[in-house]
XYZ file of C-alpha atoms in Angstrom:
522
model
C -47.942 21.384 20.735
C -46.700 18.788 23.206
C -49.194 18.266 26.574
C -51.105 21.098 25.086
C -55.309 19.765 25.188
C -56.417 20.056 21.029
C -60.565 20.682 20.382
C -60.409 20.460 16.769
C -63.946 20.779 16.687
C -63.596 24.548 18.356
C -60.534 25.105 16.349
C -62.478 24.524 13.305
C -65.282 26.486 14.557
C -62.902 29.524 15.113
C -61.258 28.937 11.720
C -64.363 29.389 9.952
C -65.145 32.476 11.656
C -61.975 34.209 10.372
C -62.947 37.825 9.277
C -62.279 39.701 5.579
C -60.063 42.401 6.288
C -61.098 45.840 5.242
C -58.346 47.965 3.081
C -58.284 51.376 1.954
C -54.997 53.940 1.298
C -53.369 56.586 3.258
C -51.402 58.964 2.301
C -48.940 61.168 4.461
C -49.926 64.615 5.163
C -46.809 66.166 5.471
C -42.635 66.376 5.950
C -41.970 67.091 9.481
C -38.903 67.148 11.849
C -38.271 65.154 15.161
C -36.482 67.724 17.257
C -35.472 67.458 21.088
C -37.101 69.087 23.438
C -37.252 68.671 26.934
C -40.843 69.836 27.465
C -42.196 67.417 25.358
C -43.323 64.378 25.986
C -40.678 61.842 26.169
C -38.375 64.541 25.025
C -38.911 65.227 21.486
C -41.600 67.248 19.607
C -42.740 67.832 15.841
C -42.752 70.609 14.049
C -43.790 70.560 10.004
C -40.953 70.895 7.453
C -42.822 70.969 3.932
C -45.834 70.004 1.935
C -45.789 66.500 0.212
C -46.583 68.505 -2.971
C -42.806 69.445 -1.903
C -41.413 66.480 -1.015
C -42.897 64.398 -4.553
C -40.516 66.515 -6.291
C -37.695 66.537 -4.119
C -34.789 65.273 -5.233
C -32.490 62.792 -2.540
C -29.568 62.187 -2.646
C -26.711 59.685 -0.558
C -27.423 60.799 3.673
C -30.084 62.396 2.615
C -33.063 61.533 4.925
C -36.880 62.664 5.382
C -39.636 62.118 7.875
C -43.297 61.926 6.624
C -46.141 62.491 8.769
C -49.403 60.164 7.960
C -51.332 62.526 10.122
C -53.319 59.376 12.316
C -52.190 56.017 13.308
C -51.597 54.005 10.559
C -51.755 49.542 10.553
C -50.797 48.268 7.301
C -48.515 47.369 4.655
C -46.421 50.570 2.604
C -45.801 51.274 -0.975
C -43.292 53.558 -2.186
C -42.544 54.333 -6.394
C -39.407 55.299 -6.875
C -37.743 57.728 -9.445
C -34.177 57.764 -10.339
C -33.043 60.970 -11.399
C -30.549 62.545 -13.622
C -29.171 59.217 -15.248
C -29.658 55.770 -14.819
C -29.470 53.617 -12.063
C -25.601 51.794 -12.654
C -25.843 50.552 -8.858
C -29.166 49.379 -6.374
C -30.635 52.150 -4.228
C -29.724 51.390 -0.652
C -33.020 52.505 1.991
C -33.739 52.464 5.784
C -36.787 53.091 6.584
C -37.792 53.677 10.106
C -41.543 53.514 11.359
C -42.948 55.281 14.586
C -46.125 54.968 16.686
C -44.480 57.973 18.904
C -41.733 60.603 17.824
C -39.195 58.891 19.971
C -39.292 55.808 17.998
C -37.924 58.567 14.957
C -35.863 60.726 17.242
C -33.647 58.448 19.422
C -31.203 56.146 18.077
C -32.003 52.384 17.936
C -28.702 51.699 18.252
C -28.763 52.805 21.973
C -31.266 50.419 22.269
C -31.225 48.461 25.893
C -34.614 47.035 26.252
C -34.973 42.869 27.506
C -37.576 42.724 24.826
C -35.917 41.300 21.640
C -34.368 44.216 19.482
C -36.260 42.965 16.608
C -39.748 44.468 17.997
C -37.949 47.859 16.288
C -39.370 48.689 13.324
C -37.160 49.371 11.096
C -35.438 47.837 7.649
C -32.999 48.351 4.889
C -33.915 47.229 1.740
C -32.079 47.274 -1.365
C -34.077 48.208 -4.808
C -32.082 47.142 -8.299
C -34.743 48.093 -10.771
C -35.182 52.094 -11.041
C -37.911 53.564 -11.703
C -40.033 50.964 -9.646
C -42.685 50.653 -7.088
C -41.996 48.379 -3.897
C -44.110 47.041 -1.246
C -42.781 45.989 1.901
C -44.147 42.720 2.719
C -44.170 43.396 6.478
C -47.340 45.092 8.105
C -46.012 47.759 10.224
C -47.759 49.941 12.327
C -46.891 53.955 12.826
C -47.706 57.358 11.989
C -44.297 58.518 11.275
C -41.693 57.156 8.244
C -38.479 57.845 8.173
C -36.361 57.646 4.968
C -33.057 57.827 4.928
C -31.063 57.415 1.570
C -28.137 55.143 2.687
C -26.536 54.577 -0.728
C -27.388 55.100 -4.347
C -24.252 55.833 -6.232
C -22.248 59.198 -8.209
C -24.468 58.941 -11.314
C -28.001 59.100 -10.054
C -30.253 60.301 -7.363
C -34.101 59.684 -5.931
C -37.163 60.795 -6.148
C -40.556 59.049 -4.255
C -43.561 60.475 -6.393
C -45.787 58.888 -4.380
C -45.877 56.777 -1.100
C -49.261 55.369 0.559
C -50.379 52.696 3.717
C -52.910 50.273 2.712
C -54.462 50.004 6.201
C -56.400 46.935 7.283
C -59.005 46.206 9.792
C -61.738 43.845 10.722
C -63.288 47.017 11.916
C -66.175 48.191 9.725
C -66.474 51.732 10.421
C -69.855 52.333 9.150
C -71.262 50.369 12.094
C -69.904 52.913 14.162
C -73.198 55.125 15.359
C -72.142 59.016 16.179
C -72.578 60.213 19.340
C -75.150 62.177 20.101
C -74.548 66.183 20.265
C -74.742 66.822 23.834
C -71.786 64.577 24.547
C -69.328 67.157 25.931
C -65.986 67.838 22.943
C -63.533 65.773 25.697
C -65.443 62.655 25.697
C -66.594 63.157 21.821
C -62.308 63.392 21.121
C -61.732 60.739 23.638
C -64.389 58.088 22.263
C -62.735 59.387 18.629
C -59.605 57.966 19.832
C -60.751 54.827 21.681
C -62.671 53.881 18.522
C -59.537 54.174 16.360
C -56.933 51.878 19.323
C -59.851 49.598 19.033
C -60.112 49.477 14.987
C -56.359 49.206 14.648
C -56.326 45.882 16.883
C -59.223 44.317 15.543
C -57.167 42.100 12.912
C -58.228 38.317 12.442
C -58.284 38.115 16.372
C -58.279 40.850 18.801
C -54.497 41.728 19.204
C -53.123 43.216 22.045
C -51.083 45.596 20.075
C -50.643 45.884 16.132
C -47.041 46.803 16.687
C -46.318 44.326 19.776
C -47.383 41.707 20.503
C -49.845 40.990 17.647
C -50.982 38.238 19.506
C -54.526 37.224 21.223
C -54.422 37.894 25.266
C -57.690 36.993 27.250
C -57.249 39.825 29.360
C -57.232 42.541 26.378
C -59.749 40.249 24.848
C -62.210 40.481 27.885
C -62.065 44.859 27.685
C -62.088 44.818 23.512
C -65.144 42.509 23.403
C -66.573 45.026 26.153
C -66.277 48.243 23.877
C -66.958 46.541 21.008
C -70.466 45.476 21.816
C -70.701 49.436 22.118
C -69.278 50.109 19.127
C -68.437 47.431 15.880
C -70.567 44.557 17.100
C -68.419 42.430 15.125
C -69.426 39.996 17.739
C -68.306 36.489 15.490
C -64.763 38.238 16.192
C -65.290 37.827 19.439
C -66.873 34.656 19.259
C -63.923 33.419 17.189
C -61.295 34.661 19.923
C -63.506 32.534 22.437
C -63.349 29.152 20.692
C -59.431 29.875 19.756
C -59.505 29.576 23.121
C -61.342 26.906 24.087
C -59.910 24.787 21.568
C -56.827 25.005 22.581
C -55.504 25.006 26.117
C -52.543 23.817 28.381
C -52.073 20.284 29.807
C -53.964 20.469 32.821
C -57.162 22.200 30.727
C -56.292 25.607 31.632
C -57.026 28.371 28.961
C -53.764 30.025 27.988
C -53.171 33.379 28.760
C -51.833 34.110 24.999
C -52.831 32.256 21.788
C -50.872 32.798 18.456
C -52.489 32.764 14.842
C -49.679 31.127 12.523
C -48.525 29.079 11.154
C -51.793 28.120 12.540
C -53.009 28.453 15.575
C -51.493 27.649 18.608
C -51.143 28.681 22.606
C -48.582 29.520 24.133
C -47.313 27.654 27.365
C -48.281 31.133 30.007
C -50.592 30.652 32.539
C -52.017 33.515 34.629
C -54.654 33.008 37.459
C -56.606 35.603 36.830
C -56.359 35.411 32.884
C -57.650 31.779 32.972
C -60.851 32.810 34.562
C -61.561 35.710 32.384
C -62.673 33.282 30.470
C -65.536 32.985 32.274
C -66.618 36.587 32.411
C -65.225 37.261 28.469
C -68.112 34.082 28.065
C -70.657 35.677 30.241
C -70.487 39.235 28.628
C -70.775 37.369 25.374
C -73.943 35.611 26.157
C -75.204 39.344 27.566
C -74.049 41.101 24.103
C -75.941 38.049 21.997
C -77.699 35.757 23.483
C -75.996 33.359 21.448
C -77.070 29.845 23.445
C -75.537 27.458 21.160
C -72.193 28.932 22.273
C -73.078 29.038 25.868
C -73.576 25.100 25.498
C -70.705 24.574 23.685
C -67.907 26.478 25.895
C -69.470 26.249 29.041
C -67.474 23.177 30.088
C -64.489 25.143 29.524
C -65.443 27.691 31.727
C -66.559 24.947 34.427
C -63.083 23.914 33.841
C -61.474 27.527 34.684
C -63.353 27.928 37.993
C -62.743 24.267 39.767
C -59.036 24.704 38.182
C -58.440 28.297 40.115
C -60.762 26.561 43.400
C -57.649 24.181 44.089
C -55.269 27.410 44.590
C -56.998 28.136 47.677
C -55.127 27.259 50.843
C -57.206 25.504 54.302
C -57.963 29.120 54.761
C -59.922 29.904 51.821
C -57.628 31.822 50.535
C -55.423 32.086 47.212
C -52.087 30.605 48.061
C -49.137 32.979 47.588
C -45.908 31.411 46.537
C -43.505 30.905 43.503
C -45.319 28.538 41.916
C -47.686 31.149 40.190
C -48.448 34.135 38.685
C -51.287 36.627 38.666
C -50.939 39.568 36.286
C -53.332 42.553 37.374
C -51.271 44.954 36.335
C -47.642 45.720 35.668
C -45.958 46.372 38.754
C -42.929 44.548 40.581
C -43.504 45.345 43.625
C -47.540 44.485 43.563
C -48.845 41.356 46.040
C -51.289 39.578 43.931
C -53.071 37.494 46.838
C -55.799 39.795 47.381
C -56.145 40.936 43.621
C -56.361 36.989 42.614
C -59.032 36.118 45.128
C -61.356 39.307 44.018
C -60.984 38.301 40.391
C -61.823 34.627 41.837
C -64.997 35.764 43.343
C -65.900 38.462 40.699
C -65.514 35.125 37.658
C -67.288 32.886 40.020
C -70.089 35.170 39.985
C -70.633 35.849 36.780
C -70.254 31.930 36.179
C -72.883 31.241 38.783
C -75.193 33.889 36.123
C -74.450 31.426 33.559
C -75.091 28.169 35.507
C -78.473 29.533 36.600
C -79.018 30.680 32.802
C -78.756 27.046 31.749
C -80.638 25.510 34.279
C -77.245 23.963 35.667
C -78.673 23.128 39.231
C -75.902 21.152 40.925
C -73.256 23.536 39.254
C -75.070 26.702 40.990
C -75.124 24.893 44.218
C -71.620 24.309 44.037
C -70.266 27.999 42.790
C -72.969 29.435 45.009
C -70.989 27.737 47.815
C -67.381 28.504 46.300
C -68.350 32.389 46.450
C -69.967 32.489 50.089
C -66.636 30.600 51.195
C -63.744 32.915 48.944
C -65.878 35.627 50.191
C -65.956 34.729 53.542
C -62.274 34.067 53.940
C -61.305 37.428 51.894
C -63.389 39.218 54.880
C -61.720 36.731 57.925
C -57.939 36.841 56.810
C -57.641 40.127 53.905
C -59.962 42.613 55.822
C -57.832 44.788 58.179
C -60.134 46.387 60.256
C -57.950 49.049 61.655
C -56.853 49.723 58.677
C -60.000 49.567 56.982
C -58.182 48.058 53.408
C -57.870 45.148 52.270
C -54.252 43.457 52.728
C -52.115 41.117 50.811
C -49.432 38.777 51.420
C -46.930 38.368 54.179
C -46.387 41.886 54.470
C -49.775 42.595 54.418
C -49.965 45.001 51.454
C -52.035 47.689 51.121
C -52.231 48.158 47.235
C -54.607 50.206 44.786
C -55.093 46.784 42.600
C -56.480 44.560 45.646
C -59.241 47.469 46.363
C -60.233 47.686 42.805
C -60.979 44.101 42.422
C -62.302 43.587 45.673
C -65.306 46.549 45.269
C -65.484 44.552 41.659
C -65.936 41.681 43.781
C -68.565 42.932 45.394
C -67.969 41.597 48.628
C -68.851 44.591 50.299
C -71.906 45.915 49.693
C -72.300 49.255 47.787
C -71.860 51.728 50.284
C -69.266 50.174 51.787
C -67.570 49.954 48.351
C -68.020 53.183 47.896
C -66.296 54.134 51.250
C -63.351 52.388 50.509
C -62.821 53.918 46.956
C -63.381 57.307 48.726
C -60.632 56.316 51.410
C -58.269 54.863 48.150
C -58.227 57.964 46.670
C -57.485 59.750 50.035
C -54.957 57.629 51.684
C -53.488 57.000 48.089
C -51.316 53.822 49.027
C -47.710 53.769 47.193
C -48.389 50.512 45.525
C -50.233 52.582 42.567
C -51.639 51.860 38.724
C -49.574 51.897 36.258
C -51.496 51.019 33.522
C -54.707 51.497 31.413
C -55.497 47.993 32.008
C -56.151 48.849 36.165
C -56.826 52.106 35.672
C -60.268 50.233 33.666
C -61.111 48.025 36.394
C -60.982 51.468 38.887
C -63.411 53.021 36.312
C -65.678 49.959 36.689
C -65.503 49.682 40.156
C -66.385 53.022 40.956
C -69.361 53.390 38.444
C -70.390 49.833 40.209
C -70.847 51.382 43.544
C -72.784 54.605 42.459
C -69.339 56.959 41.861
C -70.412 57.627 38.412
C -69.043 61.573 38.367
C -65.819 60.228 39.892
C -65.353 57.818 37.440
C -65.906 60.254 34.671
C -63.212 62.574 36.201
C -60.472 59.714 36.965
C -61.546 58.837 33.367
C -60.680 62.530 31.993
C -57.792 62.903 34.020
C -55.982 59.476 33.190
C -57.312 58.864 29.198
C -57.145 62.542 28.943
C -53.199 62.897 29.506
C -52.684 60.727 27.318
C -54.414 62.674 24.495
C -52.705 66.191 25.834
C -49.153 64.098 25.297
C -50.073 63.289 21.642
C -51.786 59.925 21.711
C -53.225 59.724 18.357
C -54.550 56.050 19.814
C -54.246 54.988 23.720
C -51.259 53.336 24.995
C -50.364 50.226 27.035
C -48.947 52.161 29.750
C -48.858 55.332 30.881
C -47.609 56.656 34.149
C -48.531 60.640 34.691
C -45.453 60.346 37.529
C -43.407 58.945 35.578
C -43.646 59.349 31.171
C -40.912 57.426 30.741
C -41.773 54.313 32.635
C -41.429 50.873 30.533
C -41.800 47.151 31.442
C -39.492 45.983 29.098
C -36.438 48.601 29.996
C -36.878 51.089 26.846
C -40.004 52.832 25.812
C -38.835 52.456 22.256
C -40.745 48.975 22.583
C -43.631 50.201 24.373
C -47.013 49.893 22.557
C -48.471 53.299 21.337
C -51.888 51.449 20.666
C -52.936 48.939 22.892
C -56.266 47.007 23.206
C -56.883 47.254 27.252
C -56.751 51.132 27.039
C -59.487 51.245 24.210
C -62.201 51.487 27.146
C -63.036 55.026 27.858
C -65.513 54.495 25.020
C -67.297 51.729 26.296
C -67.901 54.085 29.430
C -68.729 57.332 27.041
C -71.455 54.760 25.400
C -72.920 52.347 27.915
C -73.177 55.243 30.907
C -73.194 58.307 29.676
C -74.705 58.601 26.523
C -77.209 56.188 28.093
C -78.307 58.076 30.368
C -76.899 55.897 33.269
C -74.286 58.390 34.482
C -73.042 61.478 35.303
């Protein structure tokens, strides 16, 4: 915790808003096998292999092995009793058990494994059990829909049985708050909010994680979408509230909010620093203050959020413009070969906007006067030095980029007006630059931009198209990345580590619920 800024004050104020999980069993709904195949996606399919009135009386024995279906995505900690059969148990049963978001976490080898991401993100584990009969509970939450037993010893006098085996699931999520949709809401969008709810339930822990598999940590940027569908949906708006003064509470040396917090031991941040995750802050803040009108709050963090904005103001160059160089780093999305000038100074503009909202909310004169000047002058410069005329795009970098990501956030940005906005989605989706989305995260913000500028059909059939691909793959909960070009594509070197259910691609039901079931779209 070294150089890191402590609030205790907002620390303790988060503390005390820690949630009560809710718990309740699952059971699997079947055996199943993991086959290759090719067609499928990532290779491998499923295809049932018994009942579990079957497999509760099915005797194992040593290299035996089984794969149990829970039917849904499952976040939670697994029991299994335990039978030994036809004599006593003279030596401990030896287990692996294997846990899978996706069939290819079951189907290919983990000892092939070649990811940069530590090797210990792979769910699996061997336990030994001396006492037979008995009932054990792994003390590890994992997160999955398929389990994998395989019988690695027991000995020549006895065998197993598993009479039964159940998930005790938890959540901050309380379902009941969850209204239905109403009946006219096409079956697509009724299946896709169905499966937005349930990425969004499975994260909602005692923060908003990322990803109940990886990372389980709090990230401002997933924070920011969550908090946006679950205003729509849960309205467990102290979560949110907690995630905000986590936050606030703590932040690196120089006062910047950290782009990743961790719960425990207790809570601390970690040492990354993103641009463009720093000032989400800001806009996480303002959306908050929309959702609730929570004041107190407002009063409380708003310094922070001051902070954020004159921190990010000293990146820009004598031009006005975000300086690019190694010295920094600007997520937007995950792609190595994405310029993130343009990108950063949209997501500049777009916070400083929504932080002027605030300012003029609390009566903050000489703070609006100077963020109403900081967005005529980021705005100005992003239309004197990014705006290629010819080219009718805005550029980035050196090179002079041409990327999907700086459009997005500049027609967020608003510093076109509508129509104009609207023209240079239109010409996006034409020209289709090479420097693409890769991930749900973008693929949001393109949503957003185009139901901003009046492209509300558009947005509802990029929205079917992407989210929807997803669900004809198999996604039983939406992923952190999916690339239609390219279903293999990972970050990280292996999609084994890939998250199956990640919190930035739970937004196609804030969408379904604020526009069209609204009556604001379509």
């Amino acid at each position: 915790m070294n150089n890191k800024i402590i609030h205790q004050a907002f620390v303790d104020t988060a503390n005390a808003l820690t949630p009560r999980l809710f718990r309740s069993k699952t059971y699997p709904q079947q055996q199943v096998e993991v086959l290759a195949n090719e067609q499928a996606f990532q290779g491998w399919e499923v295809k049932p292999a018994g009942t579990m009135e079957e497999f509760s009386s099915k005797v194992l024995r040593q290299g035996d092995s089984v794969t149990l279906d829970f039917g849904d995505h499952q976040v939670g900690y697994v029991t299994l009793s335990i039978r030994n059969i036809d004599s006593n148990a003279d030596a401990p049963l030896r287990l692996k058990l294997i846990f899978g978001e996706m069939p290819c976490e079951i189907g290919e080898d983990f000892a092939d494994y070649s990811g940069w991401l530590s090797r210990s993100w792979l769910q699996e584990e061997i336990i030994h059990v001396d006492v037979l009969p008995g009932v054990v509970t792994l003390p590890r939450r994992y997160t999955f829909r398929y389990m994998k037993i395989v019988v690695l010893a027991t000995s020549i006098r006895y065998h197993v049985s598993f009479p039964e085996i159940y998930c005790e699931t938890v959540t901050s999520a309380n379902v009941l708050q969850i209204a239905p949709l109403p009946a006219h809401v096409p079956e697509d969008l009724q299946q896709m909010d169905r499966i937005a709810i349930k990425t969004l339930q499975d994260c909602m822990q005692t923060v908003f994680e990322d990803g109940p598999k990886r990372d389980r940590r709090l990230w401002i940027g997933d924070l920011r979408l969550q908090a946006l569908v679950n205003y729509e949906t849960f309205q467990n708006n102290d979560l949110v509230k907690r995630c905000l003064y986590l936050f606030a509470g703590m932040r690196l040396e120089d006062g910047q909010v950290g782009a990743c917090l961790y719960e425990k031991p207790q809570p601390f941040i970690d040492d990354i620093y993103l641009y463009d995750y720093s000032l989400f802050f800001v806009s996480t803040l303002y959306d908050y203050y929309s959702a609730t009108q929570d004041r107190q709050t407002l009063l409380e963090l708003w310094v922070v959020a001051v902070e954020q904005m004159e921190i990010a103001l000293k990146r820009l160059n004598a031009k006005g413009i975000v300086q690019d160089d190694d010295t920094w780093y600007c997520f937007l999305d995950w792609h190595d070969d994405l310029n993130k000038q343009a990108g950063a100074q949209a997501a500049l503009i777009y916070n400083l906007k929504r932080g002027l909202l605030l300012a003029n909310e609390l009566g903050d004169i000489d703070r609006s006067v100077f963020i109403q000047s900081a967005i005529e002058s980021a705005s100005a410069a992003a239309m004197d030095i990014l705006w290629d005329t010819d080219r009718q795009f805005f550029v980035s970098g050196e090179s002079r980029q041409v990327s999907w990501a700086s459009q997005i956030w500049m027609a967020l940005a608003e510093v076109l007006d509508e129509q104009a906005n609207a023209e240079l989605l239109e010409r996006l989706i034409k020209e289709n630059p090479e420097i693409g989305m890769s991930t749900p995260y973008l693929y949001h913000h393109f949503i957003e931009a185009l139901v901003l500028c009046g492209k509300r059909e558009e947005a509802f059939k990029q929205m079917r198209n992407y989210w929807g691909g997803m669900i004809a793959d198999g996604a039983d909960t939406f992923w952190e990345l999916y690339n239609p070009a390219d279903k293999r594509l990972s970050p990280y070197g292996s999609n084994l580590v890939n998250s199956y259910c990640h919190a930035w691609s739970c937004t196609p039901s804030y969408f379904i619920r604020k526009y069209f079931v609204n009556g604001e779209g379509m």
